[in-house]
mmCIF file of C-alpha atoms in Angstrom:
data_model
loop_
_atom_site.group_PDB
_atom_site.id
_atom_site.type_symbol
_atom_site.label_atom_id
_atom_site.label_comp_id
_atom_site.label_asym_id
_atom_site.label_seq_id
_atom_site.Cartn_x
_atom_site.Cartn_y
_atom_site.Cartn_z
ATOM 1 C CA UNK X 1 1.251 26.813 -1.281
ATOM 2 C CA UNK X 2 -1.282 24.279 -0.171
ATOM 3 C CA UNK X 3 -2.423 24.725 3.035
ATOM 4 C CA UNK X 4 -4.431 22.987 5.445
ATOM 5 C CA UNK X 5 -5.460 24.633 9.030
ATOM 6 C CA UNK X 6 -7.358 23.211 11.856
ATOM 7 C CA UNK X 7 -9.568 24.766 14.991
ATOM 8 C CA UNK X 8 -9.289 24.805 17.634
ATOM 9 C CA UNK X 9 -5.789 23.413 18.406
ATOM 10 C CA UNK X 10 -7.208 21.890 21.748
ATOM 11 C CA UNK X 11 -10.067 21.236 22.978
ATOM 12 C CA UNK X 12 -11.327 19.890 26.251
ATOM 13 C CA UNK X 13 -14.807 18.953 27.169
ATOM 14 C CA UNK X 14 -17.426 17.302 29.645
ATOM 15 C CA UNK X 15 -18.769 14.237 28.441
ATOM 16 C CA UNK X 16 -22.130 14.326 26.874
ATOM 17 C CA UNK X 17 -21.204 17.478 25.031
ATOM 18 C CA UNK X 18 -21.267 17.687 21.467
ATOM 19 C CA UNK X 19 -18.082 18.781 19.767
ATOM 20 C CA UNK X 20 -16.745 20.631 16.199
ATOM 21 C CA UNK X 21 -13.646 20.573 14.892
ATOM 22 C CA UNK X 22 -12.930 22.394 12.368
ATOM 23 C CA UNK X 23 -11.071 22.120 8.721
ATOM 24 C CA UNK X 24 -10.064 24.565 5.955
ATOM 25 C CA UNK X 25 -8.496 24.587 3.093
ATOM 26 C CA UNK X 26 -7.184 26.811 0.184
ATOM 27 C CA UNK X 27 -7.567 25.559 -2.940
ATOM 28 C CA UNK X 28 -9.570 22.482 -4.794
ATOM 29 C CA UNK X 29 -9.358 19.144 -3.440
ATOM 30 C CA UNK X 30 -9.828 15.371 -4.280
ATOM 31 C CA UNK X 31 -10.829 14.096 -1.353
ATOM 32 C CA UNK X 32 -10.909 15.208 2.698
ATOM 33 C CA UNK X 33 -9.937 12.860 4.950
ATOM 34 C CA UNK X 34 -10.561 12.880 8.926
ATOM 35 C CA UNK X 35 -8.124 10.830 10.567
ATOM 36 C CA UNK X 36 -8.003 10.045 14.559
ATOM 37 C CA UNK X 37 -4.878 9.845 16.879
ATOM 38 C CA UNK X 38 -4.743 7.827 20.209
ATOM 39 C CA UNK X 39 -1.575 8.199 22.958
ATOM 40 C CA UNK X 40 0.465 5.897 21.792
ATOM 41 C CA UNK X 41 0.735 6.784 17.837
ATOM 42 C CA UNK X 42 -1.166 4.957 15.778
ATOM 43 C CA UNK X 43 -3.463 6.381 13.199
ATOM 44 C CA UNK X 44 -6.599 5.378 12.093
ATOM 45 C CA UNK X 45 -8.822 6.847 9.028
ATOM 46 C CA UNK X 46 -12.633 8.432 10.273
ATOM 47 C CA UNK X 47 -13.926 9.346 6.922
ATOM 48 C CA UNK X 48 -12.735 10.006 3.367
ATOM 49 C CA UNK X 49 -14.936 12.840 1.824
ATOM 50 C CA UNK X 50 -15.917 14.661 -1.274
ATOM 51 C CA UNK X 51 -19.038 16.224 -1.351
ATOM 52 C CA UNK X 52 -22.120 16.580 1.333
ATOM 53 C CA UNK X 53 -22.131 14.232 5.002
ATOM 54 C CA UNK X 54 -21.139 11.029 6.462
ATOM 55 C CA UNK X 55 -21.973 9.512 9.447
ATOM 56 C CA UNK X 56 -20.765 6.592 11.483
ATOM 57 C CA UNK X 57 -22.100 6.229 15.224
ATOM 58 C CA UNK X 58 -21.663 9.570 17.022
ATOM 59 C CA UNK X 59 -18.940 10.787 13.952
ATOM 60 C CA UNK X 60 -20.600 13.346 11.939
ATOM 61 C CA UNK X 61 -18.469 14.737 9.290
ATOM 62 C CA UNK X 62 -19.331 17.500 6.671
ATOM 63 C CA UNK X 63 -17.716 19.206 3.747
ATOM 64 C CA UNK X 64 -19.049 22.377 2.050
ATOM 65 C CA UNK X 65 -16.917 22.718 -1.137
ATOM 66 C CA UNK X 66 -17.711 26.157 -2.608
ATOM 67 C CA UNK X 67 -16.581 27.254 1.001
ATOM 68 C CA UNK X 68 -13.325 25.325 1.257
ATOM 69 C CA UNK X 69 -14.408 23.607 4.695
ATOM 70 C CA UNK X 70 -15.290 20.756 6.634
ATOM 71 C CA UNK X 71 -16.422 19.622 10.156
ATOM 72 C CA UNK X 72 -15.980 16.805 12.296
ATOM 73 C CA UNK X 73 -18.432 16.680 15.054
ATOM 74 C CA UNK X 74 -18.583 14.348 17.827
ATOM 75 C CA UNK X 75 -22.281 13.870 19.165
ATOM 76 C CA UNK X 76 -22.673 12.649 23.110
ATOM 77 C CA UNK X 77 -18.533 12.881 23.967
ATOM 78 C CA UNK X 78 -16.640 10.048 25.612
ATOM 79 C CA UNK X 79 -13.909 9.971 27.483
ATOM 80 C CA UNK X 80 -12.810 7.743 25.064
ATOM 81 C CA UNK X 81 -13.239 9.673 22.154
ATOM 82 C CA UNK X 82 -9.870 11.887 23.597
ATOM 83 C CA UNK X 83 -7.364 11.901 20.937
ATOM 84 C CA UNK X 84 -6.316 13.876 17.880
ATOM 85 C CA UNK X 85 -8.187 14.683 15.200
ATOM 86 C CA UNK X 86 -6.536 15.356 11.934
ATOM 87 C CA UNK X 87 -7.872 17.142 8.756
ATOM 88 C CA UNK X 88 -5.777 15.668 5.309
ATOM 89 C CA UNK X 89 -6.022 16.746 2.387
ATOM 90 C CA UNK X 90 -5.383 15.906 -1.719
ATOM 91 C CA UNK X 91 -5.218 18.832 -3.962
ATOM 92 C CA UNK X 92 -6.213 18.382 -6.868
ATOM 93 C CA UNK X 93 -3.550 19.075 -9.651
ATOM 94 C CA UNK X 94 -1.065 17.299 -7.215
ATOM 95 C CA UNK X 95 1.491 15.552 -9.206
ATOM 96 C CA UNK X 96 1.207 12.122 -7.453
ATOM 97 C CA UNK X 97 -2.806 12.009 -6.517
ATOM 98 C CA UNK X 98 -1.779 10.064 -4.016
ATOM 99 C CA UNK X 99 -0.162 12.708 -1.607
ATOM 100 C CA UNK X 100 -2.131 14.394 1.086
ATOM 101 C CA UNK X 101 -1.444 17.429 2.952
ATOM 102 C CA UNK X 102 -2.205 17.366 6.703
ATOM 103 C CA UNK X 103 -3.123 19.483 9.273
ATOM 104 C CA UNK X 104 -1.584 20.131 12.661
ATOM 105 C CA UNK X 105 -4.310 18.400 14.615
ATOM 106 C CA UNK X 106 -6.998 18.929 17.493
ATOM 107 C CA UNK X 107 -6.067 17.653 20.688
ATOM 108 C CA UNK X 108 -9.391 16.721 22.285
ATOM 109 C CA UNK X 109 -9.547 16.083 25.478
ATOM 110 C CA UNK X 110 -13.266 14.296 27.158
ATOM 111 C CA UNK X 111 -13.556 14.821 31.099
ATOM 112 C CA UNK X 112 -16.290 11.970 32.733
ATOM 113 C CA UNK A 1 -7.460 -5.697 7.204
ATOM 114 C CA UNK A 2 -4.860 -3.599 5.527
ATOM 115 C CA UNK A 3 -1.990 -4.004 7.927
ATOM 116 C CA UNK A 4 1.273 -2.242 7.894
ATOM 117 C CA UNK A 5 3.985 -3.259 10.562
ATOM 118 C CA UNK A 6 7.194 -0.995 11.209
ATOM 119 C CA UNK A 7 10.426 -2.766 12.137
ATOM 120 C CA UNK A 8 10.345 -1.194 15.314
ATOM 121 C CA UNK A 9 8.488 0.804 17.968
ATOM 122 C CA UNK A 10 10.968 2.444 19.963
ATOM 123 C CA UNK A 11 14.614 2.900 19.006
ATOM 124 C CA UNK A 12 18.155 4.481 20.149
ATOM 125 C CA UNK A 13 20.731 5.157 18.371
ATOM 126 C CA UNK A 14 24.008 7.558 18.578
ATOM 127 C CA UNK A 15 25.063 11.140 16.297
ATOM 128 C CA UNK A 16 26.606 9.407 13.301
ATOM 129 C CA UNK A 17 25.085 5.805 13.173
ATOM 130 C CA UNK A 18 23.519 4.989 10.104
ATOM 131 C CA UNK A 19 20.143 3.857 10.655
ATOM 132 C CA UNK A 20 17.051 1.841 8.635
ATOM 133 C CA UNK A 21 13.793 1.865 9.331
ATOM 134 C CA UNK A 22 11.519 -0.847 7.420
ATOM 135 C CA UNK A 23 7.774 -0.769 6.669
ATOM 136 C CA UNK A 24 5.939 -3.593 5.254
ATOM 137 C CA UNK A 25 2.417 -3.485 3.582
ATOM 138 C CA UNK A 26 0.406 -6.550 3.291
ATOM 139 C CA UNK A 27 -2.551 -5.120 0.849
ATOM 140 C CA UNK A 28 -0.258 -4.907 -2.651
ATOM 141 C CA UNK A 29 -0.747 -1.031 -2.260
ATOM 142 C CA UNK A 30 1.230 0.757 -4.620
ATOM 143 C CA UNK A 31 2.057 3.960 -2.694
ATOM 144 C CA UNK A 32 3.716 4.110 0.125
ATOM 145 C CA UNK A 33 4.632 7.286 2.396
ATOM 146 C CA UNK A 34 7.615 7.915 5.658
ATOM 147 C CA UNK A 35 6.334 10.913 7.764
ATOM 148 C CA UNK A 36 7.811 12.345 10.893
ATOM 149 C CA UNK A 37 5.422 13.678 13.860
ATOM 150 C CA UNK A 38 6.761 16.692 15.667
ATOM 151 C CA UNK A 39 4.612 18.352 18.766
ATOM 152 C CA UNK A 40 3.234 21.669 17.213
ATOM 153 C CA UNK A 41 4.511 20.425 13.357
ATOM 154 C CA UNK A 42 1.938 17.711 12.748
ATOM 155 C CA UNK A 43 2.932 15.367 10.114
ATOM 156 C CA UNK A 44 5.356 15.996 7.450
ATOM 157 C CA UNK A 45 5.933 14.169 4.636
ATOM 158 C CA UNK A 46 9.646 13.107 3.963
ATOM 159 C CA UNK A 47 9.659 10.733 0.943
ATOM 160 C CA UNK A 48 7.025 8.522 -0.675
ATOM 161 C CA UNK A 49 6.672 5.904 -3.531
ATOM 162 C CA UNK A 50 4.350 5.328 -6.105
ATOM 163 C CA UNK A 51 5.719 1.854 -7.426
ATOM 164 C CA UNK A 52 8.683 -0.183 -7.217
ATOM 165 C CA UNK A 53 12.273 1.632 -7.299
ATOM 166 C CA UNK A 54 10.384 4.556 -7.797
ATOM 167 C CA UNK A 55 10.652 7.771 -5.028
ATOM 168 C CA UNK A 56 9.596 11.551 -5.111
ATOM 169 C CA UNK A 57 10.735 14.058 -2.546
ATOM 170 C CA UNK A 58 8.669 15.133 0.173
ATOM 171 C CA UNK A 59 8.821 18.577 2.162
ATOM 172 C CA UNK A 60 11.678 17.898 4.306
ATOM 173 C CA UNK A 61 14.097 15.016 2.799
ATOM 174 C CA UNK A 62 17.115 16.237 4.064
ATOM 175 C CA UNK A 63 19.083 14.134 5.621
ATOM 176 C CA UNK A 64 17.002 10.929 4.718
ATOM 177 C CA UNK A 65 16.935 8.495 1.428
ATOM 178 C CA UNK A 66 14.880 5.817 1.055
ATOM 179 C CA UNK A 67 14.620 2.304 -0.611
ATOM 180 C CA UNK A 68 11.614 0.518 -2.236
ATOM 181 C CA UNK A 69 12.728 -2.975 -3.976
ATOM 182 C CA UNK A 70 9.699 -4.636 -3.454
ATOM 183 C CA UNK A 71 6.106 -3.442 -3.622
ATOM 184 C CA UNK A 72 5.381 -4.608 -0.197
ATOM 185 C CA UNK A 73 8.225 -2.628 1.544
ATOM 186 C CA UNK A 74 9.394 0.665 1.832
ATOM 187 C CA UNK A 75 13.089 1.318 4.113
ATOM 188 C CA UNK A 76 13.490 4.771 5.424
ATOM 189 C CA UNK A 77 17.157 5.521 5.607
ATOM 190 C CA UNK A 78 19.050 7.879 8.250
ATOM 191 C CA UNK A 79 22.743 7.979 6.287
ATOM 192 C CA UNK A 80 24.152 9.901 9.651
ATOM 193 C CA UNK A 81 21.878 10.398 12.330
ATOM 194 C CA UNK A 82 21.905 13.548 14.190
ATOM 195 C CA UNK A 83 20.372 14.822 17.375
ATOM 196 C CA UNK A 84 17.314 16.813 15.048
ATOM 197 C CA UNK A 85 16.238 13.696 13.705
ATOM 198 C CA UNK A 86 14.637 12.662 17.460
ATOM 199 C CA UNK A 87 11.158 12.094 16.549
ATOM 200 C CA UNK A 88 8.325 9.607 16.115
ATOM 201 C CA UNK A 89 8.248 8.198 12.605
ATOM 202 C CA UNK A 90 5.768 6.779 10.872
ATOM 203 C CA UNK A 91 4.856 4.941 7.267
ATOM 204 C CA UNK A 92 1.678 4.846 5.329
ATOM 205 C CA UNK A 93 0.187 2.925 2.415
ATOM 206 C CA UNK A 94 -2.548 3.607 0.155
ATOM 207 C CA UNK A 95 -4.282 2.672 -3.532
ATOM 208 C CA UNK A 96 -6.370 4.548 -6.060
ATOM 209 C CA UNK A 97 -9.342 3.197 -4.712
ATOM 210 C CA UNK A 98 -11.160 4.992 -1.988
ATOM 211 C CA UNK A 99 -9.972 8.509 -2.562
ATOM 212 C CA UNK A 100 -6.262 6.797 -1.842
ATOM 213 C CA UNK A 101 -7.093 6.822 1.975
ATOM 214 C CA UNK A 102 -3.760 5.978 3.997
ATOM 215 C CA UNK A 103 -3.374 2.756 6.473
ATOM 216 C CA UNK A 104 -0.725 4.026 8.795
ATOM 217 C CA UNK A 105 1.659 2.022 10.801
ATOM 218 C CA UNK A 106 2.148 2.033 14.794
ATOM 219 C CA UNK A 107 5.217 4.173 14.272
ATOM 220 C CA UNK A 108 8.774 3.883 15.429
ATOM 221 C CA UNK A 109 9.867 6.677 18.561
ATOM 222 C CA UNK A 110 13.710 7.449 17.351
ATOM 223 C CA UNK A 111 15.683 9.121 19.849
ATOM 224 C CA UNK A 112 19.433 10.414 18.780
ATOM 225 C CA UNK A 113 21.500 10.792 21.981
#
């Protein structure tokens, strides 16, 4: 089965620290996406990766192929960067390309 | 912007009612996706579309159908709601382009009493 798994499941932090999350995966993908999570539901899309680094502002996020993992870091942490973080996924040799697999999310918390 | 608007953010209804839930897409995406967010589950998918009157199965479709008529909309469909089906629900869009990222919707909070 295709899986998807996240770490940590929660995080909490002081603000100014730099955070990881982290992302792996079993088998070849498509593409990694990093998706973000506010209270309140709605979901917004970080990144779509795949191969090396992207960066926008303090989002960092990484994928290392050959290893089956990614990273999403967080440089200089906000209170308002609390949320959830979600690793999705397309495997290749899915029969819609379209579908994504997801994982269960980092709840990251940012203390001022 | 992509934009995609669910008929409703927070709903009640009773055990047995039949219930809809409508998405709408305004970016002539051609797939569409209904998920269901459980604490400790993540996001599952239930049913998606890759064109008009066209459907696949997701992981958990029990329970659920779904319509697609037009491109732009996509009806989730509870034929007899029961008390397991409590959850936030939410609908996606996407294209080919840009690894077929997914523009999600607020979401819809469904509680069975």
């Amino acid at each position: 089965k295709n899986e998807v798994e996240q770490s940590p499941q929660n995080l909490t932090a002081q603000e100014g620290e730099f955070i990881t999350i982290n992302c792996s995966y079993s088998v070849g993908i498509s593409a990694l996406h990093w998706l973000q999570q506010h209270p309140g539901g709605g979901i917004v899309s970080l990144f779509m990766l795949s191969s090396g680094k992207k960066k926008h502002g303090r989002l960092i996020a990484t994928i290392n192929i050959q290893e089956k993992h990614s990273s999403l870091h967080i440089t200089a942490s906000h209170p308002r960067d609390s949320a959830v973080y979600i690793c999705a996924v397309g495997f290749l040799g899915e029969t819609s390309g379209s579908r994504l697999t997801f994982g269960e999310g980092t709840q990251l918390t940012v203390n001022p | 912007d992509v934009k995609v608007t669910q008929s409703s953010r927070y709903l009640v209804k009773r055990t047995g009612e039949k219930v809809f839930l409508e998405c709408v897409q305004d970016m002539d995406h051609e797939n569409m996706f209904w998920y269901r967010q459980d604490p400790g589950l993540g996001l599952r998918l239930i049913y998606f579309s890759y064109d008009v009157k066209m459907k696949e199965k997701g992981d958990i479709p029990e329970g659920y159908s779904v319509s697609r008529e037009k491109k732009e909309r996509f009806s989730l469909i509870l034929e007899s709601a029961s008390t397991n089906q409590t959850s936030m629900y939410l609908c996606a869009s996407s294209f080919w382009g840009r690894g077929y990222e997914q523009y999600f919707g607020p979401g819809t909070r469904l509680t069975v009493t």
